[in-house]
Short mmCIF file of C-alpha atoms in Angstrom, two decimals:
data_model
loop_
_atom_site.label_atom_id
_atom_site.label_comp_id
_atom_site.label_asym_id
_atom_site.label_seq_id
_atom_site.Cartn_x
_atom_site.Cartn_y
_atom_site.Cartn_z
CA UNK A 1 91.00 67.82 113.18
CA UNK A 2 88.30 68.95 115.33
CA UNK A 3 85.05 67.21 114.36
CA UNK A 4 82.64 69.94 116.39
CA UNK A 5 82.58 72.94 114.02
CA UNK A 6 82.34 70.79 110.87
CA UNK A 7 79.50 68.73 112.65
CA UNK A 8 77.77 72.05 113.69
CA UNK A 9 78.61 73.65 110.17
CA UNK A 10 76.88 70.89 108.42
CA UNK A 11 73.55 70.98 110.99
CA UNK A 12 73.42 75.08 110.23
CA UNK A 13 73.11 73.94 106.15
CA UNK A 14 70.70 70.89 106.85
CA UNK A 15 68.83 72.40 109.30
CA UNK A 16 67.92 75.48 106.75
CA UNK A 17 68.00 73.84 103.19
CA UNK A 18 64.64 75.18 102.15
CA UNK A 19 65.98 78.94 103.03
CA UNK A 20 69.27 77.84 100.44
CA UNK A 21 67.04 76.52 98.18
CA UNK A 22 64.94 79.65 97.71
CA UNK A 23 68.00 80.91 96.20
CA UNK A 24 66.50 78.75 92.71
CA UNK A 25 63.32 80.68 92.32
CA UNK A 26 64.32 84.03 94.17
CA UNK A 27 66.83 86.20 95.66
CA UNK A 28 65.56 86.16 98.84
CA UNK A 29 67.33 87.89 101.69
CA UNK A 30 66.79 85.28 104.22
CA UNK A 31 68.69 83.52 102.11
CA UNK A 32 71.77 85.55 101.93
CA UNK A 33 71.84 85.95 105.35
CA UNK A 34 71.91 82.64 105.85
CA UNK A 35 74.65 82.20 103.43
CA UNK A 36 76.82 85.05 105.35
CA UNK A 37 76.08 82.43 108.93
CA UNK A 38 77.51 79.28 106.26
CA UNK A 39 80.36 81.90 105.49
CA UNK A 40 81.03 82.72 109.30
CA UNK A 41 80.85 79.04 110.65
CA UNK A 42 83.17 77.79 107.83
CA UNK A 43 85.24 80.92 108.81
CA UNK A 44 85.70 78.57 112.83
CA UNK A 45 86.96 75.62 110.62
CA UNK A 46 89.47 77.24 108.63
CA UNK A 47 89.80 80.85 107.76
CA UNK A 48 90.74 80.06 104.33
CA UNK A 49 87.20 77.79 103.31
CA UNK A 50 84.95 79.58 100.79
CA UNK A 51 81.83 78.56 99.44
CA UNK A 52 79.75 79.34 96.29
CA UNK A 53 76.11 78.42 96.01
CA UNK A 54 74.33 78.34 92.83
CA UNK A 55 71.52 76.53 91.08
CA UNK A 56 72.38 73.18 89.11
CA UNK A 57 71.85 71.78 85.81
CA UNK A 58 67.99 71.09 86.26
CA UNK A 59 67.29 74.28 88.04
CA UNK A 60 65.55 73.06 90.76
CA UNK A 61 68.57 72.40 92.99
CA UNK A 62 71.35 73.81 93.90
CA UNK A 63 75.55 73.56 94.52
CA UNK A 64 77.77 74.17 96.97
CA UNK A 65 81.03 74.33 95.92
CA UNK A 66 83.89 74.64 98.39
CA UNK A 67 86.97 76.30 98.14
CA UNK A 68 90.18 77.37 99.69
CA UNK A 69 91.02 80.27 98.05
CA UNK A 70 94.51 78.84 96.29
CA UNK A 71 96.00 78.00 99.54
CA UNK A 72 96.93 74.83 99.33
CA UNK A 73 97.65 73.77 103.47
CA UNK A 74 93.69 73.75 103.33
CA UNK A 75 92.80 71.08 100.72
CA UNK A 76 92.74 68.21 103.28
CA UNK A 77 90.30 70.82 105.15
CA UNK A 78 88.37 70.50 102.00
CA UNK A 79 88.12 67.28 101.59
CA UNK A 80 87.40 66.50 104.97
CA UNK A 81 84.84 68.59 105.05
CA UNK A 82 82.94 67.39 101.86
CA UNK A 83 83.25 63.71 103.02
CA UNK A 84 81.70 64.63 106.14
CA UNK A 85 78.72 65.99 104.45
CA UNK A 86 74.85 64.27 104.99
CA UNK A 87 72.56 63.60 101.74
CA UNK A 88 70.40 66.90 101.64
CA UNK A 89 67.46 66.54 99.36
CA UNK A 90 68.22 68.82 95.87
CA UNK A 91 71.88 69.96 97.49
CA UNK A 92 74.91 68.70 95.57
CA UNK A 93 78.08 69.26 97.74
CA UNK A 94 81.37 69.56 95.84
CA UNK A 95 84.79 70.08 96.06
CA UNK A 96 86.66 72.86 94.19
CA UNK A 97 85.32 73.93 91.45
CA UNK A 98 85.78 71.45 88.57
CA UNK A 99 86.51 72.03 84.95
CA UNK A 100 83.56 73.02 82.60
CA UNK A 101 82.71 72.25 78.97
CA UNK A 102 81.46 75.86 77.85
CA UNK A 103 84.32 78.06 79.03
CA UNK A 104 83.32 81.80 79.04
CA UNK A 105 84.47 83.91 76.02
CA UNK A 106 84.63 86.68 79.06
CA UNK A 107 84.58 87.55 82.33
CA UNK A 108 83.50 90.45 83.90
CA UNK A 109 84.74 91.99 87.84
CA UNK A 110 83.59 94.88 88.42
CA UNK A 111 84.33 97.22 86.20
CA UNK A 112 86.64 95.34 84.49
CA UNK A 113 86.46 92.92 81.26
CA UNK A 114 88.78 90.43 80.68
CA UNK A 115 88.05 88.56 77.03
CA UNK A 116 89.49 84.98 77.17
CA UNK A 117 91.39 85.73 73.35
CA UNK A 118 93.43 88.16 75.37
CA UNK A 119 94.97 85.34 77.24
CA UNK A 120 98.16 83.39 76.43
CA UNK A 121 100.36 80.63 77.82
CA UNK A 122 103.93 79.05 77.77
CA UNK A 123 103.78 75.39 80.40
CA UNK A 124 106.98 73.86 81.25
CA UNK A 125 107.52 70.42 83.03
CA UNK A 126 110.39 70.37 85.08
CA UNK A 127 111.01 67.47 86.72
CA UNK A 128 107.71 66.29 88.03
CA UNK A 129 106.73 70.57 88.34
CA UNK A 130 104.47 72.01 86.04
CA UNK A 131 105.21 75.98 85.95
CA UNK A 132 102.64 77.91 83.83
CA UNK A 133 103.48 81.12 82.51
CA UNK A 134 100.48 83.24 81.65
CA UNK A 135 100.60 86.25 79.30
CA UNK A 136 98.44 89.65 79.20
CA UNK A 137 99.09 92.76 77.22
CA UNK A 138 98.63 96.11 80.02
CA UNK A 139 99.96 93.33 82.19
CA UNK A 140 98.36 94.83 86.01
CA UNK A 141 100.74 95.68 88.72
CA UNK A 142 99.25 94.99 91.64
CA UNK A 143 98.09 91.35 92.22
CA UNK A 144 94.76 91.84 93.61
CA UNK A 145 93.57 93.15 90.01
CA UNK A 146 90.36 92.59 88.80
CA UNK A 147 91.83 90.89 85.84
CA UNK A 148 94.21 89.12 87.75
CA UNK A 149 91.18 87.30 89.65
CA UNK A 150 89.19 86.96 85.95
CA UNK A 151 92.42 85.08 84.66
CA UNK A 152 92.33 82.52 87.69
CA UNK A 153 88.69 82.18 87.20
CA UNK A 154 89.39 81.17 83.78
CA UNK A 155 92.27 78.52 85.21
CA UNK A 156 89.35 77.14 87.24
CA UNK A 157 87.49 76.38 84.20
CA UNK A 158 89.98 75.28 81.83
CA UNK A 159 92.12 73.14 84.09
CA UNK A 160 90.17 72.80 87.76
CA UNK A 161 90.80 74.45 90.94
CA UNK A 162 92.09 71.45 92.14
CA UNK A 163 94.30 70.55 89.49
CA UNK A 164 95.34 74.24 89.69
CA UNK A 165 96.89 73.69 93.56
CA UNK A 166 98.14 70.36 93.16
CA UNK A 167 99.59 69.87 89.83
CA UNK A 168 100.99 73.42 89.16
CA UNK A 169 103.50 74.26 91.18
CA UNK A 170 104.22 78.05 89.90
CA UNK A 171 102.09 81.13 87.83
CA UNK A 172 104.09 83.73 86.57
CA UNK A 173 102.27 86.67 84.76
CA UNK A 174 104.44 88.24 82.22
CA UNK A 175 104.03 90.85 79.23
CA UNK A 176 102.41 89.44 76.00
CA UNK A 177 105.05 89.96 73.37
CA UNK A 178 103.78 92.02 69.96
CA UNK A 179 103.81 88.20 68.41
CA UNK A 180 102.88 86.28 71.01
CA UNK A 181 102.54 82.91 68.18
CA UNK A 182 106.17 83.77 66.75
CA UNK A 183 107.27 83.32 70.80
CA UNK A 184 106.09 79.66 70.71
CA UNK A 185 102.89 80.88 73.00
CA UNK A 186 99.45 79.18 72.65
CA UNK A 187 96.00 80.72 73.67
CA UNK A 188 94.84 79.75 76.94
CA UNK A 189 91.98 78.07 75.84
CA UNK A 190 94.65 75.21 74.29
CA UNK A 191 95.87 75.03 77.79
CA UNK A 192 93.52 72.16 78.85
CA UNK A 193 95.12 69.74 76.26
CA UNK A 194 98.53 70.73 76.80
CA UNK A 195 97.83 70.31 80.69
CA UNK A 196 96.18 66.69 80.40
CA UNK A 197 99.25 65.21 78.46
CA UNK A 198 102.10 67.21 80.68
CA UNK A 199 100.79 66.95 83.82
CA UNK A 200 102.56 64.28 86.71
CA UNK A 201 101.05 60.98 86.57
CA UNK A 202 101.10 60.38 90.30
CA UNK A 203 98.22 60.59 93.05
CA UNK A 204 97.84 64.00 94.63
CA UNK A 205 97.16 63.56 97.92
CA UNK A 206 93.09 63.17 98.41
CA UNK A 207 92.78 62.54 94.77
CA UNK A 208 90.30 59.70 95.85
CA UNK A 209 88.33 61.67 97.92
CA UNK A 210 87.50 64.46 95.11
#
């Protein structure tokens, strides 16, 4: 891999920390604009890299969280890039977004609400594959629904983005049956346990470097 852009992505970010910090105690538009030059330099890396910035724990800092948008052929990009990164006072760098303790009892796109209760799953290991089969009533029909994005936010949470690309191998979105309980479904927010004792005992590939 080409160490230039990542060098010169990471000297755009150190260079103009206090900008992305100012993100903590304002919405400033400097700041946003700077986040759109993060967005287009990341963008000369890899064309699938994301990032999210947002404050941390304390408050005072902040996180960027990199992504690549579910496809996996960019992980090692990822990782790579993560590794590479310098110690920047009050800037945690991380990669994919991990699992959280308070999962959201909704999420809201747009103009659309999707209520974690609404959610159900069947997971099946076979072989060493994990194939999870999620559930919705009014089931959308084209892919790039709001709801469809709310539901993989939720994944993130329960299970891990990373976990998400390297441990399951398929998602299939199906109708939720009038009894979805009688059908041997749980609600997604069992899926975490379910996950944790099905899921392959192997190394993924960068495991150590996440």
């Amino acid at each position: 891999m080409n160490n230039s852009p990542v060098k010169n992505f990471w000297q755009l970010v150190s260079g103009n920390a206090d900008q992305l910090l100012s993100l903590v105690d304002e919405e400033s538009e400097l700041a946003h604009g700077l986040l759109e030059e993060v967005q287009h330099q990341l963008s000369d890396i890899d064309p699938h890299l994301t990032v999210f910035c947002a404050r941390d724990e304390s408050g005072t800092g902040i996180e960027l969280v990199f992504g690549c948008d579910g496809y996996s052929q960019s992980i090692d990009t990822v990782l790579f890039l993560v590794a590479a990164a310098p110690k920047i006072s009050q800037i945690k760098v991380l990669a994919f977004n991990p699992r959280i303790e308070n999962i959201p009892e909704a999420i809201e796109i747009g103009d659309a609400v999707l209520e974690l209760n609404e959610l159900f799953f069947g997971l099946r290991n076979i072989g060493e594959e994990l194939h999870l089969d999620l559930y919705l009533d009014d089931l959308p029909i084209v892919d790039d629904a709001p709801q469809t994005d709310a539901a993989l936010m939720f994944l993130d949470a329960i299970v891990g983005e990373y976990d998400l690309m390297t441990r399951i191998h398929s998602v299939n979105w199906l109708d939720l049956p009038e009894d979805p309980l009688d059908h041997g479904l749980k609600p997604l927010i069992e899926l975490r346990k379910q996950f944790d004792l099905l899921r392959p005992k192997r190394p993924a590939l960068g495991e150590a470097l996440h």
